[in-house]
Each structure stands twice: as C-alpha cells, then as structure tokens.
Coordinates of C-alpha atoms in Angstrom, one line a residue:
Chain M
M818 CA 132.7 61.5 -3.8
K819 CA 129.5 61.8 -5.8
V820 CA 127.3 62.3 -2.8
L821 CA 129.2 65.3 -1.6
E822 CA 129.2 66.9 -5.0
N823 CA 125.5 66.6 -5.2
L824 CA 124.8 68.3 -1.9
N825 CA 122.3 71.1 -2.2
F826 CA 122.2 73.0 1.0
S827 CA 120.8 76.2 -0.5
K828 CA 117.7 74.4 -1.7
A829 CA 117.2 72.6 1.6
I830 CA 117.7 75.9 3.6
I831 CA 115.3 77.8 1.4
E832 CA 112.6 75.1 1.5
L833 CA 113.0 73.4 4.9
L834 CA 114.1 76.2 7.2
P835 CA 110.9 78.3 6.8
K836 CA 108.8 75.2 7.7
L837 CA 111.0 74.5 10.8
L838 CA 110.8 78.1 11.9
G839 CA 107.1 78.3 11.2
E840 CA 104.6 75.8 12.5
A841 CA 107.2 73.4 13.9
L842 CA 108.9 76.1 16.0
H843 CA 105.5 77.2 17.3
I844 CA 104.8 73.6 18.5
V845 CA 108.2 73.2 20.1
V846 CA 108.0 76.6 21.9
I847 CA 104.4 76.2 23.2
T848 CA 105.0 72.6 24.2
T849 CA 108.2 73.5 26.1
I850 CA 106.7 76.5 27.9
V851 CA 103.4 74.9 28.9
G852 CA 105.1 71.5 29.6
F853 CA 107.8 73.1 31.7
L854 CA 105.3 75.2 33.8
F855 CA 103.2 72.0 34.3
A856 CA 106.4 70.1 35.3
I857 CA 107.3 72.7 37.9
V858 CA 103.9 72.9 39.4
F859 CA 103.5 69.1 39.4
G860 CA 107.0 68.6 40.7
F861 CA 106.3 71.1 43.5
I862 CA 103.2 69.3 44.5
L863 CA 105.0 65.9 44.5
A864 CA 107.9 67.4 46.6
L865 CA 105.4 68.8 49.1
G866 CA 103.8 65.4 49.4
R867 CA 107.2 63.8 49.9
V868 CA 108.3 66.2 52.7
S869 CA 105.0 65.9 54.5
K870 CA 104.8 63.7 57.5
K871 CA 102.0 61.5 56.1
K872 CA 103.5 58.1 55.6
A873 CA 100.8 56.8 53.2
L874 CA 101.1 59.8 51.0
N875 CA 104.9 59.4 50.9
H876 CA 104.7 55.8 49.8
I877 CA 102.2 56.5 47.0
I878 CA 104.4 59.3 45.7
I879 CA 107.5 57.1 45.8
L880 CA 105.7 54.4 44.0
F881 CA 104.6 56.8 41.3
Q882 CA 108.1 58.3 40.9
E883 CA 109.6 54.8 40.5
F884 CA 107.0 54.0 37.9
I885 CA 107.8 57.2 35.9
R886 CA 111.5 56.8 36.3
G887 CA 111.4 53.2 35.3
T888 CA 109.7 53.7 31.9
P889 CA 111.0 55.7 29.0
L890 CA 109.6 59.1 28.2
L891 CA 108.9 58.0 24.7
V892 CA 106.8 55.0 25.9
Q893 CA 104.9 57.4 28.3
M894 CA 104.1 59.7 25.5
V895 CA 102.9 56.9 23.3
Y896 CA 100.9 55.5 26.2
I897 CA 99.2 58.9 26.9
Y898 CA 98.5 59.5 23.2
Y899 CA 97.2 56.1 22.2
V900 CA 96.1 54.3 25.3
M901 CA 94.8 56.9 27.7
P902 CA 91.9 57.9 25.4
L903 CA 90.8 54.2 25.3
F904 CA 90.9 54.0 29.1
I905 CA 88.8 57.2 29.4
E906 CA 86.3 55.8 26.9
I907 CA 86.1 52.5 28.9
F908 CA 85.7 54.4 32.1
A909 CA 83.0 56.5 30.6
S910 CA 81.1 53.5 29.4
I911 CA 81.4 51.9 32.9
I912 CA 79.8 54.9 34.6
G913 CA 77.1 54.8 31.9
I914 CA 78.1 57.4 29.3
S915 CA 78.0 55.5 26.0
G916 CA 79.5 56.6 22.8
F917 CA 81.9 58.9 24.5
K918 CA 84.8 59.6 22.1
V919 CA 88.0 61.1 23.2
S920 CA 90.6 62.4 20.9
M921 CA 93.9 63.5 22.4
G922 CA 95.8 66.1 20.4
S923 CA 99.4 65.1 19.9
M924 CA 100.6 68.4 21.4
T925 CA 98.4 67.9 24.4
A926 CA 99.7 64.4 24.9
G927 CA 103.3 65.7 24.5
I928 CA 102.7 68.4 27.1
I929 CA 101.2 66.0 29.6
G930 CA 103.9 63.4 29.0
L931 CA 106.8 65.9 29.3
G932 CA 105.1 67.6 32.3
I933 CA 104.6 64.4 34.2
N934 CA 108.0 63.0 33.4
Y935 CA 110.0 66.2 34.1
G936 CA 107.8 67.0 37.1
T937 CA 108.9 63.7 38.6
Y938 CA 112.6 64.5 38.2
I939 CA 112.1 68.1 39.2
S940 CA 110.2 67.0 42.4
E941 CA 113.4 65.4 43.6
V942 CA 115.3 68.6 43.0
I943 CA 112.8 70.6 44.9
R944 CA 112.6 68.1 47.7
S945 CA 116.3 68.0 48.2
A946 CA 116.4 71.8 48.1
I947 CA 113.7 72.0 50.8
I948 CA 115.5 69.5 53.1
S949 CA 118.8 71.2 52.5
I950 CA 117.5 74.5 54.0
D951 CA 118.8 74.7 57.6
K952 CA 116.1 73.8 60.1
G953 CA 117.1 76.9 62.0
Q954 CA 115.2 78.9 59.3
K955 CA 112.0 77.2 60.1
E956 CA 112.6 77.4 63.9
A957 CA 113.3 81.1 63.6
A958 CA 110.0 81.7 61.8
L959 CA 108.1 79.6 64.3
A960 CA 109.8 81.4 67.2
L961 CA 108.6 84.7 65.7
G962 CA 105.0 83.4 65.7
F963 CA 104.5 82.1 62.2
S964 CA 102.5 78.9 61.8
N965 CA 104.1 75.8 60.4
A966 CA 102.6 76.4 57.0
Q967 CA 103.6 80.0 56.9
A968 CA 107.2 79.1 58.0
M969 CA 107.3 76.6 55.1
F970 CA 105.8 78.8 52.4
K971 CA 107.2 82.2 53.4
I972 CA 110.6 81.2 54.6
V973 CA 111.8 77.7 53.6
I974 CA 110.3 77.3 50.1
P975 CA 111.4 80.6 48.7
Q976 CA 114.9 79.7 49.5
A977 CA 114.5 76.2 48.2
F978 CA 113.2 77.5 44.9
R979 CA 116.0 80.0 44.5
N980 CA 118.5 77.2 45.0
S981 CA 116.7 75.0 42.4
V982 CA 116.7 77.5 39.6
P983 CA 120.1 76.5 38.1
V984 CA 118.9 72.9 37.9
F985 CA 115.6 74.0 36.5
G986 CA 117.5 75.6 33.7
N987 CA 119.2 72.4 32.7
Y988 CA 115.9 70.6 32.6
L989 CA 114.5 73.3 30.4
V990 CA 117.2 72.8 27.8
M991 CA 116.7 69.1 28.0
M992 CA 113.0 69.5 27.5
V993 CA 113.5 71.5 24.3
K994 CA 115.4 68.6 22.9
D995 CA 113.0 66.0 24.2
T996 CA 110.1 67.6 22.3
S997 CA 111.6 65.6 19.4
L998 CA 110.1 62.5 20.9
M999 CA 106.7 63.9 19.9
A1000 CA 107.5 63.0 16.3
Y1001 CA 106.4 59.5 17.3
I1002 CA 103.0 60.7 18.3
T1003 CA 102.5 62.6 15.0
A1004 CA 103.2 66.1 16.2
Q1005 CA 104.6 68.2 13.4
E1006 CA 107.6 69.4 15.3
F1007 CA 111.2 69.8 14.0
L1008 CA 112.0 66.1 13.6
M1009 CA 108.7 65.1 12.0
T1010 CA 108.8 68.1 9.6
T1011 CA 112.4 67.3 8.6
K1012 CA 111.5 63.6 8.1
A1013 CA 108.6 64.5 5.8
Y1014 CA 110.8 66.9 3.8
T1015 CA 113.5 64.3 3.4
A1016 CA 111.0 61.7 2.2
Q1017 CA 110.0 64.1 -0.6
T1018 CA 113.4 65.4 -1.6
F1019 CA 116.0 62.9 -0.5
L1020 CA 118.1 65.7 0.7
T1021 CA 119.0 63.6 3.8
I1022 CA 122.4 65.0 4.8
E1023 CA 121.3 68.6 4.2
S1024 CA 118.0 68.3 6.1
Y1025 CA 119.2 66.5 9.2
T1026 CA 122.2 68.8 9.4
I1027 CA 119.9 71.8 9.3
L1028 CA 117.7 70.1 11.9
A1029 CA 120.7 69.7 14.3
G1030 CA 121.6 73.3 13.6
V1031 CA 118.2 74.5 14.6
Y1032 CA 118.3 72.7 17.9
L1033 CA 121.8 74.1 18.6
A1034 CA 120.6 77.6 17.7
I1035 CA 117.9 77.3 20.3
C1036 CA 119.7 75.4 23.1
I1037 CA 123.1 77.2 23.2
P1038 CA 121.6 80.7 23.7
L1039 CA 119.1 79.3 26.1
A1040 CA 121.8 77.7 28.2
F1041 CA 123.7 81.0 28.1
A1042 CA 120.7 83.0 29.2
I1043 CA 120.1 80.6 32.1
R1044 CA 123.7 81.1 33.3
I1045 CA 123.2 84.8 33.3
L1046 CA 120.0 84.5 35.2
E1047 CA 121.7 82.2 37.7
R1048 CA 124.5 84.7 38.3
R1049 CA 121.8 87.4 38.8
L1050 CA 120.1 85.4 41.4
N1051 CA 123.3 84.7 43.3
R1052 CA 124.4 88.3 43.4
G1053 CA 124.4 89.6 46.9
R1054 CA 122.3 86.9 48.3
R1055 CA 122.1 83.2 48.7
Chain D
M214 CA 103.1 85.7 90.5
P215 CA 106.1 84.8 88.3
L216 CA 105.8 85.6 84.6
L217 CA 106.9 82.1 83.7
E218 CA 106.9 79.0 85.9
V219 CA 108.1 75.6 85.1
K220 CA 106.8 72.6 87.1
K221 CA 108.0 69.1 87.1
L222 CA 109.1 69.4 83.5
Q223 CA 110.3 66.3 81.7
K224 CA 111.6 65.8 78.2
K225 CA 112.5 62.6 76.5
F226 CA 114.0 62.1 73.0
G227 CA 113.1 58.4 72.5
D228 CA 114.7 56.6 75.4
L229 CA 117.0 59.4 76.3
Q230 CA 115.6 61.5 79.1
V231 CA 117.1 65.0 78.7
L232 CA 115.1 66.9 81.3
K233 CA 114.2 65.3 84.6
N234 CA 111.8 67.0 86.8
I235 CA 112.7 70.7 86.2
N236 CA 111.2 73.3 88.5
L237 CA 112.0 77.0 88.2
S238 CA 110.3 80.3 87.8
I239 CA 111.2 83.6 86.2
E240 CA 109.8 86.9 87.6
E241 CA 109.0 89.8 85.4
G242 CA 112.1 91.9 84.8
E243 CA 114.4 89.1 86.0
V244 CA 117.5 88.0 84.2
L245 CA 118.0 84.2 84.6
V246 CA 121.2 82.7 83.4
L247 CA 121.5 78.9 82.8
I248 CA 124.9 77.4 83.0
G249 CA 126.2 73.9 82.9
P250 CA 128.2 71.4 80.9
S251 CA 127.3 70.4 77.3
G252 CA 124.4 67.9 77.2
S253 CA 123.1 69.0 80.6
G254 CA 119.8 70.0 79.0
K255 CA 120.1 73.8 79.2
S256 CA 119.3 74.4 75.6
T257 CA 116.5 71.9 75.5
L258 CA 114.9 73.5 78.6
L259 CA 115.1 76.9 76.9
R260 CA 113.6 75.5 73.7
C261 CA 110.8 74.0 75.7
L262 CA 110.0 77.4 77.0
N263 CA 108.7 78.5 73.6
L264 CA 107.7 75.0 72.5
L265 CA 110.3 74.5 69.8
E266 CA 110.6 71.3 71.8
V267 CA 107.4 69.9 73.2
P268 CA 107.9 68.6 76.8
T269 CA 107.0 65.0 77.6
D270 CA 105.5 65.8 80.9
G271 CA 105.0 68.7 83.4
E272 CA 103.6 72.2 83.2
I273 CA 104.8 75.6 82.0
I274 CA 102.7 78.4 83.4
Y275 CA 102.8 81.7 81.6
N276 CA 100.7 84.5 83.1
G277 CA 98.8 82.0 85.1
E278 CA 98.0 79.8 82.1
N279 CA 99.4 76.3 81.3
I280 CA 100.9 76.6 77.8
L281 CA 101.0 72.8 77.4
T282 CA 97.2 72.3 77.2
H283 CA 95.7 71.7 73.7
K284 CA 93.5 74.7 73.6
F285 CA 96.4 77.1 74.4
N286 CA 97.3 79.3 71.4
V287 CA 101.0 78.5 70.8
R288 CA 101.4 81.1 68.0
T289 CA 100.2 84.0 70.1
Y290 CA 102.4 82.9 72.9
R291 CA 105.4 82.7 70.7
Q292 CA 104.8 86.2 69.5
S293 CA 105.4 87.4 73.1
V294 CA 108.5 85.3 73.5
G295 CA 111.5 86.4 71.6
M296 CA 114.3 83.9 70.8
C297 CA 117.9 84.3 69.7
F298 CA 119.7 81.3 68.4
Q299 CA 123.3 80.2 68.5
N300 CA 123.5 80.3 64.7
F301 CA 121.4 83.5 64.4
N302 CA 119.1 82.0 61.8
L303 CA 118.6 85.3 59.9
F304 CA 116.6 85.0 56.7
P305 CA 119.4 85.1 54.1
F306 CA 117.2 86.2 51.2
M307 CA 116.0 89.4 53.0
T308 CA 117.9 92.5 53.7
V309 CA 118.6 93.4 57.4
I310 CA 115.6 95.7 57.7
D311 CA 113.3 93.2 56.0
N312 CA 114.5 90.6 58.5
V313 CA 113.5 92.9 61.3
T314 CA 110.2 94.1 59.9
Y315 CA 108.9 90.8 58.3
A316 CA 107.2 89.4 61.3
P317 CA 105.6 92.7 62.5
I318 CA 104.2 93.3 59.0
H319 CA 103.0 89.7 58.4
I320 CA 101.9 88.7 61.9
L321 CA 101.1 91.9 63.8
K322 CA 99.7 93.4 60.6
K323 CA 101.6 96.6 61.1
N324 CA 101.7 98.9 58.2
K325 CA 105.1 99.0 56.5
E326 CA 106.1 102.6 57.4
D327 CA 105.5 102.0 61.1
A328 CA 107.3 98.7 61.0
V329 CA 110.3 100.2 59.2
E330 CA 110.4 103.2 61.6
K331 CA 110.4 100.9 64.6
G332 CA 112.8 98.5 62.9
M333 CA 115.3 101.4 62.3
Q334 CA 115.1 102.4 65.9
L335 CA 115.9 98.9 66.9
L336 CA 118.8 98.7 64.5
Q337 CA 120.0 102.0 65.9
K338 CA 119.8 100.4 69.4
V339 CA 122.0 97.5 68.4
G340 CA 124.3 99.8 66.5
L341 CA 123.6 98.6 63.0
A342 CA 121.3 101.3 61.5
D343 CA 123.9 101.8 58.7
K344 CA 123.5 98.1 57.7
A345 CA 119.7 98.2 57.1
K346 CA 119.9 97.7 53.4
V347 CA 122.5 95.0 53.1
Y348 CA 122.0 91.2 53.1
P349 CA 123.0 89.2 56.2
E350 CA 125.8 87.4 54.4
T351 CA 127.9 90.5 54.3
L352 CA 127.7 90.9 58.1
S353 CA 130.1 89.5 60.7
G354 CA 128.7 86.9 63.2
G355 CA 128.4 89.5 65.9
Q356 CA 126.5 91.9 63.6
R357 CA 124.2 89.0 62.6
Q358 CA 123.4 88.2 66.2
R359 CA 122.6 91.8 66.9
V360 CA 120.3 91.9 63.9
A361 CA 118.7 88.7 65.3
I362 CA 118.1 90.4 68.6
A363 CA 116.6 93.4 66.8
R364 CA 114.3 91.0 64.9
A365 CA 113.1 89.4 68.1
L366 CA 112.6 92.7 69.8
A367 CA 110.5 94.0 66.9
M368 CA 107.7 91.7 68.0
E369 CA 107.8 93.6 71.4
P370 CA 108.2 90.4 73.4
K371 CA 107.5 90.1 77.1
I372 CA 110.5 87.8 77.6
M373 CA 113.6 87.1 75.6
L374 CA 115.3 83.7 75.3
F375 CA 118.9 83.5 74.3
D376 CA 120.3 80.1 73.3
E377 CA 124.1 80.4 73.5
P378 CA 124.0 83.6 71.6
T379 CA 127.8 84.1 71.6
S380 CA 129.0 80.5 71.2
A381 CA 129.4 80.7 67.4
L382 CA 131.2 84.0 67.5
D383 CA 134.9 85.0 67.2
P384 CA 136.0 85.9 70.7
E385 CA 136.6 89.6 69.7
L386 CA 132.9 89.9 68.6
V387 CA 131.4 88.5 71.7
G388 CA 131.6 91.8 73.6
D389 CA 129.3 93.7 71.2
V390 CA 126.5 91.2 71.6
L391 CA 126.9 91.0 75.3
N392 CA 126.7 94.8 75.6
V393 CA 123.4 94.8 73.7
M394 CA 122.1 92.1 76.0
R395 CA 123.3 94.0 79.1
E396 CA 121.5 97.1 77.8
L397 CA 118.3 95.1 77.4
A398 CA 118.6 93.8 80.9
D399 CA 119.1 97.3 82.3
E400 CA 115.9 98.4 80.6
G401 CA 114.1 95.7 82.5
M402 CA 113.6 93.0 79.9
T403 CA 112.8 89.6 81.3
M404 CA 115.5 87.3 80.0
A405 CA 116.5 83.7 80.1
V406 CA 120.0 83.1 78.8
V407 CA 121.9 79.9 78.2
T408 CA 125.6 80.9 78.0
H409 CA 129.1 79.9 78.7
E410 CA 130.1 83.5 79.4
M411 CA 130.6 83.4 83.2
G412 CA 131.5 87.1 83.2
F413 CA 128.1 88.0 81.8
A414 CA 126.4 85.6 84.3
K415 CA 128.2 87.3 87.2
D416 CA 127.5 90.9 86.2
V417 CA 124.1 90.8 84.6
A418 CA 122.2 87.8 86.0
D419 CA 119.7 88.2 88.9
R420 CA 119.7 84.5 89.3
V421 CA 122.0 81.7 88.0
I422 CA 120.9 78.1 87.5
F423 CA 123.4 75.4 87.2
M424 CA 122.2 72.3 85.4
D425 CA 123.7 68.9 85.1
S426 CA 122.5 65.7 83.3
G427 CA 118.9 66.9 83.2
Y428 CA 118.5 68.3 86.7
V429 CA 118.6 71.8 88.1
V430 CA 121.4 71.2 90.5
E431 CA 121.7 74.7 92.0
D432 CA 119.6 77.8 91.8
S433 CA 120.9 80.9 93.5
S434 CA 122.1 84.5 93.1
P435 CA 125.3 85.0 91.1
A436 CA 127.2 86.1 94.1
E437 CA 126.3 82.9 95.9
M438 CA 126.9 80.7 92.9
F439 CA 130.3 82.0 92.0
T440 CA 131.7 82.6 95.5
N441 CA 130.1 79.9 97.5
P442 CA 128.6 77.1 95.5
K443 CA 126.9 74.4 97.6
N444 CA 126.9 71.4 95.4
D445 CA 130.1 69.5 94.6
R446 CA 129.2 69.1 91.0
T447 CA 128.7 72.9 90.7
K448 CA 132.1 73.5 92.4
E449 CA 133.8 71.1 90.0
F450 CA 132.2 72.7 86.9
L451 CA 132.9 76.3 88.0
S452 CA 136.5 75.6 89.0
R453 CA 137.0 74.1 85.5
V454 CA 135.4 76.9 83.6
L455 CA 136.7 79.8 85.7
N456 CA 140.3 78.6 85.9
K457 CA 140.8 77.7 82.3

C-alpha cells in the first residue's frame, strides 16, 4: 500500500499541532466558555419564563424553542453570521441611520449561535429540574414567611440547579465538539486550521487523524472531570 | 377574644367543595385537635389557616383582623404561624442547623450568632443537638419531623399548625414526635393539630373537632368526644378507629 508507506505523521505533528494548540485552541476554549455561560444564563431565563404563570409568555417561549429545535445549529450560525448583519443594517436605515455597517466576527456569531441553541435545550433541563422539586419545598418556605420569589430563588432553584449539573456537563462536552461548525463561518478553529493545512500539504490522513486526536484529548478528560464534580456534589446531600 | 376565629369558611377546588361553612375558634394557649376520615377537609382547613390554600369565601380573624382582605400582609402573618407538614419538607441542601436558622437570619434579620444560639437551644429541646451539622437525608423520619418543629419554632410563632405530623412515620418513631408536641402544649403553645393519633387527642387536646365531608360535625372536649359523642357519624368513625 503506497499511501500507507508515504504517511508522514512526524511532519504533520510538528507543523500542524502547534497551529491547533495555538490560535485554534484559543478560539475553541473562549467560544466554549463564553458560549456555555451565555447558554446557561439564556436557558435559565427561558426556563423561568416557562414556569411562570403568564400564558402569553409561555406560548412565545414555546414557539421560540420549536423554532430553534427545528433548525440545524449550523444553519443558525450561518444565519447569524451572514444574515443578521444585513437585517440590522436594514433596520438601521428604517429608523433613519444611513450607511450603518455591521460586521459580525465569526467568533461572536459562533458564541451567539451556540449560546442560543444550547440555551434552548438547557432551558428544558432547568425547567424539568424546577418542576421536579417537591412542591412541599416551596410551601415550607412560604409557611416560614418567605415571599413567592424568595421561595423560588432561595429554596427551589438552588436545588434545581444542583440537579441539573450532570446534564450541563454533557452539554459542555457536546459544545466543545460543536465549535467545529464554526469552520463554516470562517472561524480559524480546529477543523478550519486542519483543512487549510491539508490543502497545502496533502497530508490528509495524518492531519485529520491528529484533529480527531485533539478533540479526544480535550473531551475525554473533560467528561472525566465532570464525573468527579458530579460525585462531589452528590456527596452527603441531594 | 380568640386568637384565631374562622367564620363561614368555604373552599372549592373547581367544582369540588371541600370546606362547607366552617366555624371555629382557637383561644390563646389552646390545643385544638382535628380528627375525621380522609377527605373530610381537615388538612385543607389547616392549610387555609396560613393561606397555603386561599379560601373561596368566609373570614379568618387573627387578633381581630380579617386575614383574607387584600391589604392584609400575608408574609408577616405567616411568620407568626408555624407549620409542620406530613412530609417534613426540610431543605435537603442545608444542614440541620441551617434549616433551623435560615428563616430567622433571612426574614427576621437576626445576626448569625444569635440565630445559631437560639437554633441550638431548639435542637436541644427536640433532642437533636448532636445532629446540628448533618444533612437531613441522614436522619430518620421522626428526627426529621423534630427538626421541622424546631425550624418552625425558630420563628417564635404565636400558633403552631401540625398537618398529620406523624402519618409518614414508622410506628416506633411516632412517640418521639408526639412527646415534643406534648411538651410544647404544656408550655402553653397555641396549637392546631390534624392527626389520626387518638391517644394524643385524648391526652393533650383541650378541644377536639370532628370533621366529615367538609363540615365540622362535632366540636367538644376530648372527654366528651371520646366517651359520649353526640353525632352518629362521629360515633361510627370513633368506633372504627378506636377498635381497630
């Protein structure tokens, strides 16, 4: 097999790996951290809206969730990156600001896309965690003299959050992998960097194998760390 | 003037009328025990007393003030009404002492040291001072209910409501909880207790109320209730529960 004889992993490792672990890693880490925090905050807000008794608000949020869940994350990112700036410009010209130019950074678009998409899924996790807390908890807080909001924020939600952490962990690992979608909106993350390198060197097998290895090297320890955290949280309390 | 007075109270859940024209009063220092078959409305009545259920109609007068008017401050009222639930409802993510001191610190704005000192006294009183630092899940049902009593007492309530406090307990653990309640009654705490423990009703109650299908059927002293019940329905119920 000629192809196998010509494999040159050492060259690929020496040249590609520093690129991946440099700028690309930086993009992936920042996007994941910021995007995930955004997703949790956004998901939390959606969940609160869903458990509120305001019918109209419930319906708007359900509609939004269906919209996000019914379209691919990749399409959402592309939409945010290419279409949103145009909408903003059109809106600006309507309200009388002419010549308003918006340029959306690819990382910003990625963070917004991942945040909104994951936030939508996470909101269901938080919502079900909130409604799974025994209603006696809220009643006990009310009976002690706490207000409705205090009972919710001091007693119910801390427990709901604690119960959600294991699921959050899974979503975090998924998000690391989904940063690869940002390659389609020109972000120089792992996939894009690897693609560019392959185009120059034709070390296809080597490059993509290294790429897969880099994802594994991040995701497996991360999943492991989350399991430890989960065990810590469950120790002595539930 | 009674501490708490209920007048023509009604409660509907949709079409189902659970409480029909309830009238009763509780004097300061009195121990009132509510008995009756399941579904008779005892628990709903008790829950109406601190507005966990909002009555459909009628009046509840506390210290001369109707608590069902809009301007009435429900939160301040609830602070003076302690409640113990069938399922304890301790906060599982807090230690025992934090459960007891949480409301005094956050609602009464007590400083932490005072709250902990008072909390430890209360835990001492219910016999659980040695459990202060553990989480509720390591406690038995009886111990949890005693913590719940301490938690309610920490707010220094004027009246204590007990909603079937021993119904979820193993029979051998019931005694400890009842003893704590007995002690409270001896100290002069005003109490309203929904229970199936007829022994407790006989020994501790100042007055016993028998409820059936949303009505107060009989309201008398325990001696009267258990030896000479007037209403047929009361007789039937008592013969069933006392001779089982």
